[in-house]
Amino acid sequence: MTATWKNPISAFDPEKPVEEVVTNDYLSPQSQWDAVRAYNVPTYEVGRLRYYHKWGGHGARLWSRLRYWPTRRRVLDISGEYNAKTLRRQKTIEDKRPIWWVLALLALAIVPFFIPENQQNALLTAGAVFGIYAAINLCWMLIIGTAGIYSLATYAVVGAAAYGTAYLSIHLGLPWWAMPLIGSIIGLVFGVIIAIPATRLEGFYYALLTLGLVELCRVYVLQSREFGSATGGLFGADSYIPQAWPQHDQLMLGYYAGLALMILALFLFRFVNGKRLGRVLRMAPEKREAFAEATGVNYRAARIQVFLISSLALGFIGGFYSTHFRGAAPNLFSFDTMLLSLSMLVIGGLGRSEGAVLGTLIVVFIDRVLVDWGPMRFVLIGTLMLLVVLFLRGGLFGIKEQFRAWRDKKKSENRSSRAEKGGEMLPEEATETPNKDIIYFRRFDKMQRDFLKKLITPELIEEHRKRPLGQHSEALERVLTYFRRQPLNDKYAITVIEPFKSYRIVALSGSRGVAPRLVEDKTYGTPDEAYHALFMRRVQDLLES
Amino acid sequence: MNWGFVIANAITLACIYGTLAIGLSITWSSLGLINMAYGFIFALSGYGAWLAAQHVSANGFIVMAAGILTGAAGGLLVCALAFIPIHDKPNFTVRGMIATLAVSLVGNQALLWYFGPRAKSLPQLFGASQTSIFGVVMTADKIGAVVSSVVLLSAVLLWMRSSRRGLEIRAMMMNPHAASIVGIGVRRTGFYVMALTGGLAGLASVLLSQTYYVGPFSGITPMVKGLSVALCGGLGSVFGAVIAAALLGINEAMTSVVFGGQYVLITQFALIILILLIRPRGIAGILDKAREA
């Protein structure tokens, strides 16, 4: 702001020194134009389109022929196309989830060989528990997510099967391999009993009722002498883990059996959720049942079918549970078990299998491995659950989707907040105006005023105060030219009250025959003072506009 | 088997569970929130009453007031954590239920961590005297429980019928959307309702602690029972909850006389399932006018 302007007219009179005035740095009028036209929406590298890595070469047809039994599903969803620029053949993996699944399952399969010696017991036991709970949660996810039945009686089915098979094994000598099978029959029977009210009751009435059923089971088991009310559970059932083996081998067998159970449950989830039943039920989400029914989708039958299939599987898991732990304990029915399991589903994300598995992994890790924390670990789990429910829409696996939605929202907000784009007129006004030149004139005028506002500095005002008339610096000249060009109505002018003695500022009316009006009471002694006062009024009006 | 004794017992329990059920019912119908943290509020107010009895005074009135106030504070806590942040978000009913479950998990474990697993017992609020009514020997705590729950419940219901705040709550129960349109603050009413129902849970907790103990998980079973009573009576209906509480009380008394105490829960659930199969929205719930979550 300390540039100097040399008066070019000084050259006419070389005797005198060159007149110099402190003024603004040169500011290009183009800068305002550039600022207004700049695209100031934050953009991201890839933008709205998703980025897919392109693999070279042919082979997409080969991948699409590779199906796995007994479905006709492809192993990987790969599409092939020609690159539009290079005209080379390329492949795109449309869905990478199978790869992640295989990697994760491989990691789970080899992780026992990398556990340090001193933690092997705790971690392998926790791993087996993880497999069983993940299987239960996957079946529960089928009921809650796919079928949309808010049943909290999952553990009633599992526990009933576990208790029933343990009882049969202890008293009738049922071998371990028969226990999951008998368990699935018990589970199916229980499923039928629990499913009867589901035909009539709506969402939450059913949830509360099933909560009561679990409580009923718990109280019954706690009081019943046959089911071990005295010993705190029913123990001594046959187990698939040979007692004679060394402890480490027993734990390894338990871990891999749990993992196998989880993989079976994953296949069940895939075959129910990803095939006909799942399709039918996705057609009839909550509050759109009437529409689905009207289009001929029998969603009630599909729901009950899913419920019965899951109950069968839950019974199987219950039988496995009792052979794994050699019995059953009443804490299967406790409110806390149900709560922990629900937290597993919620943390991972309702409705997806990866959510159930990841949630189970997190919660079982906190629950079984961080045992030293005492009750604080449940506080941690509860806090996690609360945070997930309060801030996330679809659990941990929904974060990506939610972030994308949020980013798109912010983008469109920014786009709509750039109101200057429409000029100095409201959109309705702009469409109503017959002379469209006015729109463009106002837009230009606003840009010009915005630019001139940047030129108003103390130096400029000081320069005008010293010499209101005559040659001026470039910046002051721009400002004055703009002021002179304003329309006549309400334009400021100076009226002479008494020549060389008294001047006042008036505003012109803009129409012939109407006298100017006074704008202030002040009188000025010299024309220069009056000129400067008038300039200051205009500057003030400019800055206020 | 002493019929009078059993009936008196059933009436006492019905009063207490009715109090719980009405609290749950009001919460559901006005806020659309299934308050699964009710068991936590119950246990918390039990501890509040116990602390007051230990440190302030064992006077029955003070202990009861402490329980009710702690319950109201617990209700406000649950409201601030589980209702205020998500009540206008999509899928509120499911998320609200899960959030209250999470609050209950955290709260119960925090109680366990702070107070330890040993159960505490409250002092006798109503003295140890006995009176005989129609030849039935009633202990003071039973009479006290019946009288105080009936008096406080009627006070709450009268307040809801006659006061400005009660009118707001009833408007929310009828149609929450319309209520918010005519200028009833949803969040403010949420705080009133949760404080009120929390206070009811505190009252039930103090009364039930006369027979049972105060423990970190002592609230779960009463909550489940209260839920089943509310469910059976029709969520959202105070009148239905009263009828259901009476019905289940009679059922409990009859079952203990005819079959024996261990079958009470079984017949109770059989009865509830039967009622719900006949009337899917509970005794007093009307199918079409029920709250659309």
PDB file of N, CA and C in Angstrom, chain A residues 150 152 196-197 200-202 204-205 207-209 211-213 215-216 218-220 223 286-287 335-336 338-340 342 346 350 375-376 378-379 381-383 385-386 389-393, chain B residues 34 36 81 85-86 89-90 93-95 97-99 101-106 109-110 112-113 217 220-221 223-224 227 231 234-235 262 265-266 269 272-273 276-278 280-282 293:
ATOM      1  N   TYR A 150     -38.393 -58.966  15.162  1.00  0.00           N
ATOM      2  CA  TYR A 150     -37.567 -58.557  16.293  1.00  0.00           C
ATOM      3  C   TYR A 150     -37.689 -59.575  17.404  1.00  0.00           C
ATOM      4  N   LEU A 152     -36.146 -61.620  20.411  1.00  0.00           N
ATOM      5  CA  LEU A 152     -35.036 -61.632  21.353  1.00  0.00           C
ATOM      6  C   LEU A 152     -34.909 -63.010  21.984  1.00  0.00           C
ATOM      7  N   ILE A 196     -45.568 -68.981  16.615  1.00  0.00           N
ATOM      8  CA  ILE A 196     -47.039 -68.822  16.587  1.00  0.00           C
ATOM      9  C   ILE A 196     -47.471 -67.382  16.877  1.00  0.00           C
ATOM     10  N   PRO A 197     -46.975 -66.757  17.970  1.00  0.00           N
ATOM     11  CA  PRO A 197     -47.401 -65.361  18.188  1.00  0.00           C
ATOM     12  C   PRO A 197     -46.903 -64.412  17.106  1.00  0.00           C
ATOM     13  N   ARG A 200     -49.265 -62.991  14.513  1.00  0.00           N
ATOM     14  CA  ARG A 200     -50.254 -61.955  14.806  1.00  0.00           C
ATOM     15  C   ARG A 200     -49.628 -60.665  15.324  1.00  0.00           C
ATOM     16  N   LEU A 201     -48.500 -60.795  16.005  1.00  0.00           N
ATOM     17  CA  LEU A 201     -47.985 -59.612  16.707  1.00  0.00           C
ATOM     18  C   LEU A 201     -47.080 -58.793  15.806  1.00  0.00           C
ATOM     19  N   GLU A 202     -47.094 -57.473  16.050  1.00  0.00           N
ATOM     20  CA  GLU A 202     -46.250 -56.571  15.278  1.00  0.00           C
ATOM     21  C   GLU A 202     -44.962 -56.311  16.043  1.00  0.00           C
ATOM     22  N   PHE A 204     -42.645 -54.564  17.966  1.00  0.00           N
ATOM     23  CA  PHE A 204     -42.144 -54.437  19.316  1.00  0.00           C
ATOM     24  C   PHE A 204     -42.918 -55.237  20.333  1.00  0.00           C
ATOM     25  N   TYR A 205     -44.194 -55.450  20.042  1.00  0.00           N
ATOM     26  CA  TYR A 205     -44.954 -56.319  20.935  1.00  0.00           C
ATOM     27  C   TYR A 205     -44.287 -57.690  20.966  1.00  0.00           C
ATOM     28  N   ALA A 207     -41.082 -58.327  20.260  1.00  0.00           N
ATOM     29  CA  ALA A 207     -39.776 -58.250  20.931  1.00  0.00           C
ATOM     30  C   ALA A 207     -39.946 -58.375  22.441  1.00  0.00           C
ATOM     31  N   LEU A 208     -40.921 -57.641  22.968  1.00  0.00           N
ATOM     32  CA  LEU A 208     -41.102 -57.652  24.418  1.00  0.00           C
ATOM     33  C   LEU A 208     -41.583 -59.016  24.884  1.00  0.00           C
ATOM     34  N   LEU A 209     -42.441 -59.634  24.089  1.00  0.00           N
ATOM     35  CA  LEU A 209     -42.946 -60.951  24.462  1.00  0.00           C
ATOM     36  C   LEU A 209     -41.811 -61.971  24.515  1.00  0.00           C
ATOM     37  N   LEU A 211     -38.696 -61.354  24.965  1.00  0.00           N
ATOM     38  CA  LEU A 211     -37.861 -61.035  26.129  1.00  0.00           C
ATOM     39  C   LEU A 211     -38.408 -61.753  27.352  1.00  0.00           C
ATOM     40  N   GLY A 212     -39.737 -61.726  27.487  1.00  0.00           N
ATOM     41  CA  GLY A 212     -40.380 -62.431  28.589  1.00  0.00           C
ATOM     42  C   GLY A 212     -40.155 -63.928  28.517  1.00  0.00           C
ATOM     43  N   LEU A 213     -40.166 -64.474  27.296  1.00  0.00           N
ATOM     44  CA  LEU A 213     -39.965 -65.920  27.155  1.00  0.00           C
ATOM     45  C   LEU A 213     -38.587 -66.340  27.655  1.00  0.00           C
ATOM     46  N   GLU A 215     -36.796 -64.841  29.875  1.00  0.00           N
ATOM     47  CA  GLU A 215     -36.823 -64.733  31.326  1.00  0.00           C
ATOM     48  C   GLU A 215     -37.509 -65.959  31.930  1.00  0.00           C
ATOM     49  N   LEU A 216     -38.593 -66.399  31.281  1.00  0.00           N
ATOM     50  CA  LEU A 216     -39.318 -67.588  31.727  1.00  0.00           C
ATOM     51  C   LEU A 216     -38.388 -68.797  31.731  1.00  0.00           C
ATOM     52  N   ARG A 218     -35.169 -68.816  31.897  1.00  0.00           N
ATOM     53  CA  ARG A 218     -34.127 -68.670  32.908  1.00  0.00           C
ATOM     54  C   ARG A 218     -34.642 -69.063  34.285  1.00  0.00           C
ATOM     55  N   VAL A 219     -35.825 -68.539  34.611  1.00  0.00           N
ATOM     56  CA  VAL A 219     -36.380 -68.839  35.926  1.00  0.00           C
ATOM     57  C   VAL A 219     -36.670 -70.331  36.042  1.00  0.00           C
ATOM     58  N   TYR A 220     -37.195 -70.928  34.959  1.00  0.00           N
ATOM     59  CA  TYR A 220     -37.519 -72.354  35.004  1.00  0.00           C
ATOM     60  C   TYR A 220     -36.262 -73.180  35.253  1.00  0.00           C
ATOM     61  N   GLN A 223     -34.919 -72.987  38.738  1.00  0.00           N
ATOM     62  CA  GLN A 223     -35.705 -73.631  39.784  1.00  0.00           C
ATOM     63  C   GLN A 223     -35.780 -75.140  39.631  1.00  0.00           C
ATOM     64  N   GLU A 286     -39.963 -52.985   6.222  1.00  0.00           N
ATOM     65  CA  GLU A 286     -40.905 -52.473   7.201  1.00  0.00           C
ATOM     66  C   GLU A 286     -41.695 -51.297   6.622  1.00  0.00           C
ATOM     67  N   LYS A 287     -42.974 -51.259   6.882  1.00  0.00           N
ATOM     68  CA  LYS A 287     -43.898 -50.217   6.444  1.00  0.00           C
ATOM     69  C   LYS A 287     -44.206 -50.276   4.948  1.00  0.00           C
ATOM     70  N   PHE A 335     -30.151 -62.001  30.849  1.00  0.00           N
ATOM     71  CA  PHE A 335     -30.376 -60.755  30.113  1.00  0.00           C
ATOM     72  C   PHE A 335     -29.066 -60.233  29.536  1.00  0.00           C
ATOM     73  N   ASP A 336     -27.976 -60.437  30.295  1.00  0.00           N
ATOM     74  CA  ASP A 336     -26.690 -59.911  29.856  1.00  0.00           C
ATOM     75  C   ASP A 336     -26.173 -60.603  28.612  1.00  0.00           C
ATOM     76  N   MET A 338     -27.955 -61.903  26.255  1.00  0.00           N
ATOM     77  CA  MET A 338     -28.744 -61.356  25.151  1.00  0.00           C
ATOM     78  C   MET A 338     -28.241 -59.964  24.773  1.00  0.00           C
ATOM     79  N   LEU A 339     -27.955 -59.171  25.818  1.00  0.00           N
ATOM     80  CA  LEU A 339     -27.482 -57.801  25.577  1.00  0.00           C
ATOM     81  C   LEU A 339     -26.150 -57.788  24.853  1.00  0.00           C
ATOM     82  N   LEU A 340     -25.221 -58.645  25.311  1.00  0.00           N
ATOM     83  CA  LEU A 340     -23.903 -58.687  24.686  1.00  0.00           C
ATOM     84  C   LEU A 340     -24.034 -59.101  23.236  1.00  0.00           C
ATOM     85  N   LEU A 342     -26.619 -58.792  21.307  1.00  0.00           N
ATOM     86  CA  LEU A 342     -27.224 -57.701  20.540  1.00  0.00           C
ATOM     87  C   LEU A 342     -26.181 -56.626  20.251  1.00  0.00           C
ATOM     88  N   VAL A 346     -25.138 -54.997  16.691  1.00  0.00           N
ATOM     89  CA  VAL A 346     -25.290 -53.564  16.446  1.00  0.00           C
ATOM     90  C   VAL A 346     -23.962 -52.926  16.086  1.00  0.00           C
ATOM     91  N   LEU A 350     -26.377 -53.959  11.519  1.00  0.00           N
ATOM     92  CA  LEU A 350     -27.503 -54.884  11.355  1.00  0.00           C
ATOM     93  C   LEU A 350     -27.682 -55.227   9.882  1.00  0.00           C
ATOM     94  N   PRO A 375     -15.669 -55.323  35.675  1.00  0.00           N
ATOM     95  CA  PRO A 375     -16.918 -54.797  35.093  1.00  0.00           C
ATOM     96  C   PRO A 375     -16.678 -53.683  34.079  1.00  0.00           C
ATOM     97  N   MET A 376     -15.474 -53.077  34.116  1.00  0.00           N
ATOM     98  CA  MET A 376     -15.235 -51.964  33.207  1.00  0.00           C
ATOM     99  C   MET A 376     -15.310 -52.387  31.751  1.00  0.00           C
ATOM    100  N   PHE A 378     -17.479 -54.347  30.409  1.00  0.00           N
ATOM    101  CA  PHE A 378     -18.867 -54.234  29.941  1.00  0.00           C
ATOM    102  C   PHE A 378     -19.242 -52.777  29.724  1.00  0.00           C
ATOM    103  N   VAL A 379     -18.677 -51.926  30.585  1.00  0.00           N
ATOM    104  CA  VAL A 379     -18.915 -50.492  30.384  1.00  0.00           C
ATOM    105  C   VAL A 379     -18.363 -50.070  29.024  1.00  0.00           C
ATOM    106  N   ILE A 381     -17.935 -52.025  26.373  1.00  0.00           N
ATOM    107  CA  ILE A 381     -18.797 -52.567  25.321  1.00  0.00           C
ATOM    108  C   ILE A 381     -20.065 -51.725  25.181  1.00  0.00           C
ATOM    109  N   GLY A 382     -20.656 -51.393  26.339  1.00  0.00           N
ATOM    110  CA  GLY A 382     -21.892 -50.601  26.308  1.00  0.00           C
ATOM    111  C   GLY A 382     -21.650 -49.239  25.690  1.00  0.00           C
ATOM    112  N   THR A 383     -20.500 -48.632  26.032  1.00  0.00           N
ATOM    113  CA  THR A 383     -20.211 -47.315  25.466  1.00  0.00           C
ATOM    114  C   THR A 383     -20.048 -47.400  23.956  1.00  0.00           C
ATOM    115  N   MET A 385     -21.397 -49.561  22.017  1.00  0.00           N
ATOM    116  CA  MET A 385     -22.729 -49.800  21.456  1.00  0.00           C
ATOM    117  C   MET A 385     -23.511 -48.491  21.377  1.00  0.00           C
ATOM    118  N   LEU A 386     -23.423 -47.722  22.471  1.00  0.00           N
ATOM    119  CA  LEU A 386     -24.157 -46.458  22.517  1.00  0.00           C
ATOM    120  C   LEU A 386     -23.651 -45.505  21.437  1.00  0.00           C
ATOM    121  N   VAL A 389     -24.825 -46.621  18.047  1.00  0.00           N
ATOM    122  CA  VAL A 389     -26.246 -46.363  17.806  1.00  0.00           C
ATOM    123  C   VAL A 389     -26.499 -44.878  17.611  1.00  0.00           C
ATOM    124  N   LEU A 390     -25.776 -44.046  18.382  1.00  0.00           N
ATOM    125  CA  LEU A 390     -26.066 -42.615  18.299  1.00  0.00           C
ATOM    126  C   LEU A 390     -25.518 -42.010  17.012  1.00  0.00           C
ATOM    127  N   PHE A 391     -24.378 -42.486  16.549  1.00  0.00           N
ATOM    128  CA  PHE A 391     -23.741 -41.767  15.442  1.00  0.00           C
ATOM    129  C   PHE A 391     -23.744 -42.498  14.113  1.00  0.00           C
ATOM    130  N   LEU A 392     -23.867 -43.819  14.137  1.00  0.00           N
ATOM    131  CA  LEU A 392     -23.764 -44.548  12.877  1.00  0.00           C
ATOM    132  C   LEU A 392     -25.123 -45.100  12.485  1.00  0.00           C
ATOM    133  N   ARG A 393     -25.365 -45.133  11.184  1.00  0.00           N
ATOM    134  CA  ARG A 393     -26.651 -45.635  10.730  1.00  0.00           C
ATOM    135  C   ARG A 393     -26.607 -47.141  10.510  1.00  0.00           C
TER     136      ARG A 393
ATOM    137  N   ILE B  34     -39.036 -47.340  23.703  1.00  0.00           N
ATOM    138  CA  ILE B  34     -39.173 -48.471  24.617  1.00  0.00           C
ATOM    139  C   ILE B  34     -38.018 -48.388  25.578  1.00  0.00           C
ATOM    140  N   MET B  36     -35.714 -49.650  27.723  1.00  0.00           N
ATOM    141  CA  MET B  36     -35.138 -50.878  28.264  1.00  0.00           C
ATOM    142  C   MET B  36     -34.166 -50.567  29.396  1.00  0.00           C
ATOM    143  N   LEU B  81     -29.276 -39.184  27.127  1.00  0.00           N
ATOM    144  CA  LEU B  81     -28.360 -40.045  26.377  1.00  0.00           C
ATOM    145  C   LEU B  81     -29.037 -40.728  25.204  1.00  0.00           C
ATOM    146  N   PRO B  85     -30.530 -37.218  21.484  1.00  0.00           N
ATOM    147  CA  PRO B  85     -29.696 -37.185  20.267  1.00  0.00           C
ATOM    148  C   PRO B  85     -30.335 -37.850  19.057  1.00  0.00           C
ATOM    149  N   ILE B  86     -31.231 -38.833  19.253  1.00  0.00           N
ATOM    150  CA  ILE B  86     -31.669 -39.578  18.070  1.00  0.00           C
ATOM    151  C   ILE B  86     -33.158 -39.503  17.814  1.00  0.00           C
ATOM    152  N   LYS B  89     -33.973 -38.855  14.238  1.00  0.00           N
ATOM    153  CA  LYS B  89     -33.181 -39.548  13.227  1.00  0.00           C
ATOM    154  C   LYS B  89     -33.987 -40.701  12.638  1.00  0.00           C
ATOM    155  N   PRO B  90     -33.584 -41.194  11.460  1.00  0.00           N
ATOM    156  CA  PRO B  90     -34.323 -42.324  10.890  1.00  0.00           C
ATOM    157  C   PRO B  90     -34.188 -43.564  11.763  1.00  0.00           C
ATOM    158  N   THR B  93     -37.110 -45.958  16.468  1.00  0.00           N
ATOM    159  CA  THR B  93     -37.637 -46.925  17.443  1.00  0.00           C
ATOM    160  C   THR B  93     -36.607 -47.999  17.753  1.00  0.00           C
ATOM    161  N   VAL B  94     -36.006 -48.558  16.694  1.00  0.00           N
ATOM    162  CA  VAL B  94     -35.003 -49.607  16.909  1.00  0.00           C
ATOM    163  C   VAL B  94     -33.782 -49.016  17.589  1.00  0.00           C
ATOM    164  N   ARG B  95     -33.330 -47.866  17.076  1.00  0.00           N
ATOM    165  CA  ARG B  95     -32.121 -47.282  17.644  1.00  0.00           C
ATOM    166  C   ARG B  95     -32.340 -46.862  19.085  1.00  0.00           C
ATOM    167  N   MET B  97     -34.385 -48.253  21.212  1.00  0.00           N
ATOM    168  CA  MET B  97     -34.392 -49.430  22.067  1.00  0.00           C
ATOM    169  C   MET B  97     -32.966 -49.906  22.324  1.00  0.00           C
ATOM    170  N   ILE B  98     -32.153 -49.918  21.259  1.00  0.00           N
ATOM    171  CA  ILE B  98     -30.783 -50.409  21.431  1.00  0.00           C
ATOM    172  C   ILE B  98     -29.984 -49.447  22.308  1.00  0.00           C
ATOM    173  N   ALA B  99     -30.240 -48.136  22.123  1.00  0.00           N
ATOM    174  CA  ALA B  99     -29.513 -47.158  22.942  1.00  0.00           C
ATOM    175  C   ALA B  99     -29.868 -47.326  24.415  1.00  0.00           C
ATOM    176  N   LEU B 101     -30.867 -50.052  25.801  1.00  0.00           N
ATOM    177  CA  LEU B 101     -30.226 -51.297  26.243  1.00  0.00           C
ATOM    178  C   LEU B 101     -28.766 -51.037  26.573  1.00  0.00           C
ATOM    179  N   ALA B 102     -28.095 -50.226  25.732  1.00  0.00           N
ATOM    180  CA  ALA B 102     -26.681 -49.919  25.983  1.00  0.00           C
ATOM    181  C   ALA B 102     -26.527 -49.145  27.286  1.00  0.00           C
ATOM    182  N   VAL B 103     -27.445 -48.176  27.504  1.00  0.00           N
ATOM    183  CA  VAL B 103     -27.396 -47.413  28.752  1.00  0.00           C
ATOM    184  C   VAL B 103     -27.564 -48.360  29.930  1.00  0.00           C
ATOM    185  N   SER B 104     -28.483 -49.321  29.765  1.00  0.00           N
ATOM    186  CA  SER B 104     -28.733 -50.262  30.838  1.00  0.00           C
ATOM    187  C   SER B 104     -27.492 -51.116  31.105  1.00  0.00           C
ATOM    188  N   LEU B 105     -26.827 -51.564  30.019  1.00  0.00           N
ATOM    189  CA  LEU B 105     -25.607 -52.380  30.188  1.00  0.00           C
ATOM    190  C   LEU B 105     -24.536 -51.592  30.931  1.00  0.00           C
ATOM    191  N   VAL B 106     -24.270 -50.375  30.439  1.00  0.00           N
ATOM    192  CA  VAL B 106     -23.238 -49.550  31.066  1.00  0.00           C
ATOM    193  C   VAL B 106     -23.602 -49.235  32.516  1.00  0.00           C
ATOM    194  N   GLN B 109     -23.423 -52.241  34.955  1.00  0.00           N
ATOM    195  CA  GLN B 109     -22.046 -52.625  35.252  1.00  0.00           C
ATOM    196  C   GLN B 109     -21.356 -51.568  36.100  1.00  0.00           C
ATOM    197  N   ALA B 110     -21.704 -50.301  35.857  1.00  0.00           N
ATOM    198  CA  ALA B 110     -21.113 -49.241  36.682  1.00  0.00           C
ATOM    199  C   ALA B 110     -21.577 -49.390  38.131  1.00  0.00           C
ATOM    200  N   LEU B 112     -22.399 -52.197  39.546  1.00  0.00           N
ATOM    201  CA  LEU B 112     -21.684 -53.361  40.072  1.00  0.00           C
ATOM    202  C   LEU B 112     -20.273 -52.971  40.463  1.00  0.00           C
ATOM    203  N   TRP B 113     -19.649 -52.157  39.608  1.00  0.00           N
ATOM    204  CA  TRP B 113     -18.266 -51.761  39.843  1.00  0.00           C
ATOM    205  C   TRP B 113     -18.160 -50.849  41.062  1.00  0.00           C
ATOM    206  N   PHE B 217     -28.263 -55.823  39.633  1.00  0.00           N
ATOM    207  CA  PHE B 217     -29.086 -56.370  38.559  1.00  0.00           C
ATOM    208  C   PHE B 217     -30.509 -56.631  39.027  1.00  0.00           C
ATOM    209  N   ILE B 220     -33.784 -56.095  36.542  1.00  0.00           N
ATOM    210  CA  ILE B 220     -34.110 -56.770  35.286  1.00  0.00           C
ATOM    211  C   ILE B 220     -35.467 -57.478  35.377  1.00  0.00           C
ATOM    212  N   THR B 221     -35.637 -58.303  36.409  1.00  0.00           N
ATOM    213  CA  THR B 221     -36.881 -59.074  36.509  1.00  0.00           C
ATOM    214  C   THR B 221     -38.096 -58.162  36.655  1.00  0.00           C
ATOM    215  N   MET B 223     -38.422 -55.215  35.536  1.00  0.00           N
ATOM    216  CA  MET B 223     -38.655 -54.552  34.259  1.00  0.00           C
ATOM    217  C   MET B 223     -39.360 -55.494  33.302  1.00  0.00           C
ATOM    218  N   VAL B 224     -38.896 -56.759  33.271  1.00  0.00           N
ATOM    219  CA  VAL B 224     -39.533 -57.720  32.363  1.00  0.00           C
ATOM    220  C   VAL B 224     -40.992 -57.906  32.745  1.00  0.00           C
ATOM    221  N   LEU B 227     -42.885 -54.826  31.781  1.00  0.00           N
ATOM    222  CA  LEU B 227     -43.074 -54.816  30.332  1.00  0.00           C
ATOM    223  C   LEU B 227     -44.205 -55.746  29.941  1.00  0.00           C
ATOM    224  N   LEU B 231     -47.496 -54.609  28.103  1.00  0.00           N
ATOM    225  CA  LEU B 231     -47.779 -55.235  26.815  1.00  0.00           C
ATOM    226  C   LEU B 231     -49.176 -55.820  26.809  1.00  0.00           C
ATOM    227  N   GLY B 234     -51.815 -53.309  26.737  1.00  0.00           N
ATOM    228  CA  GLY B 234     -51.802 -52.457  25.544  1.00  0.00           C
ATOM    229  C   GLY B 234     -50.864 -51.308  25.790  1.00  0.00           C
ATOM    230  N   LEU B 235     -49.746 -51.266  25.053  1.00  0.00           N
ATOM    231  CA  LEU B 235     -48.770 -50.194  25.271  1.00  0.00           C
ATOM    232  C   LEU B 235     -49.453 -48.849  25.046  1.00  0.00           C
ATOM    233  N   GLN B 262     -43.757 -72.482  41.556  1.00  0.00           N
ATOM    234  CA  GLN B 262     -42.806 -72.489  40.438  1.00  0.00           C
ATOM    235  C   GLN B 262     -43.488 -72.394  39.088  1.00  0.00           C
ATOM    236  N   LEU B 265     -44.672 -68.231  36.544  1.00  0.00           N
ATOM    237  CA  LEU B 265     -44.226 -67.567  35.312  1.00  0.00           C
ATOM    238  C   LEU B 265     -44.812 -68.248  34.085  1.00  0.00           C
ATOM    239  N   ILE B 266     -44.907 -69.584  34.143  1.00  0.00           N
ATOM    240  CA  ILE B 266     -45.401 -70.315  32.974  1.00  0.00           C
ATOM    241  C   ILE B 266     -46.851 -69.941  32.689  1.00  0.00           C
ATOM    242  N   PHE B 269     -47.104 -66.349  31.375  1.00  0.00           N
ATOM    243  CA  PHE B 269     -46.799 -66.132  29.959  1.00  0.00           C
ATOM    244  C   PHE B 269     -47.823 -66.786  29.058  1.00  0.00           C
ATOM    245  N   ILE B 272     -50.510 -64.300  28.956  1.00  0.00           N
ATOM    246  CA  ILE B 272     -50.166 -63.130  28.138  1.00  0.00           C
ATOM    247  C   ILE B 272     -50.241 -63.476  26.663  1.00  0.00           C
ATOM    248  N   ILE B 273     -49.685 -64.647  26.306  1.00  0.00           N
ATOM    249  CA  ILE B 273     -49.700 -65.044  24.896  1.00  0.00           C
ATOM    250  C   ILE B 273     -51.131 -65.211  24.422  1.00  0.00           C
ATOM    251  N   LEU B 276     -52.642 -61.839  23.938  1.00  0.00           N
ATOM    252  CA  LEU B 276     -52.100 -61.156  22.771  1.00  0.00           C
ATOM    253  C   LEU B 276     -52.541 -61.817  21.474  1.00  0.00           C
ATOM    254  N   LEU B 277     -52.775 -63.123  21.520  1.00  0.00           N
ATOM    255  CA  LEU B 277     -53.265 -63.767  20.301  1.00  0.00           C
ATOM    256  C   LEU B 277     -54.685 -63.310  20.003  1.00  0.00           C
ATOM    257  N   ILE B 278     -55.469 -63.075  21.077  1.00  0.00           N
ATOM    258  CA  ILE B 278     -56.843 -62.621  20.850  1.00  0.00           C
ATOM    259  C   ILE B 278     -56.858 -61.136  20.501  1.00  0.00           C
ATOM    260  N   PRO B 280     -54.110 -58.467  19.542  1.00  0.00           N
ATOM    261  CA  PRO B 280     -52.675 -58.268  19.298  1.00  0.00           C
ATOM    262  C   PRO B 280     -52.110 -56.966  19.855  1.00  0.00           C
ATOM    263  N   ARG B 281     -52.952 -55.979  20.158  1.00  0.00           N
ATOM    264  CA  ARG B 281     -52.414 -54.745  20.730  1.00  0.00           C
ATOM    265  C   ARG B 281     -52.719 -54.635  22.213  1.00  0.00           C
ATOM    266  N   GLY B 282     -52.975 -55.743  22.867  1.00  0.00           N
ATOM    267  CA  GLY B 282     -53.234 -55.707  24.292  1.00  0.00           C
ATOM    268  C   GLY B 282     -54.701 -55.477  24.591  1.00  0.00           C
ATOM    269  N   ALA B 293     -44.991 -45.977  15.034  1.00  0.00           N
ATOM    270  CA  ALA B 293     -43.630 -45.670  15.486  1.00  0.00           C
ATOM    271  C   ALA B 293     -42.877 -44.885  14.437  1.00  0.00           C
TER     272      ALA B 293
END
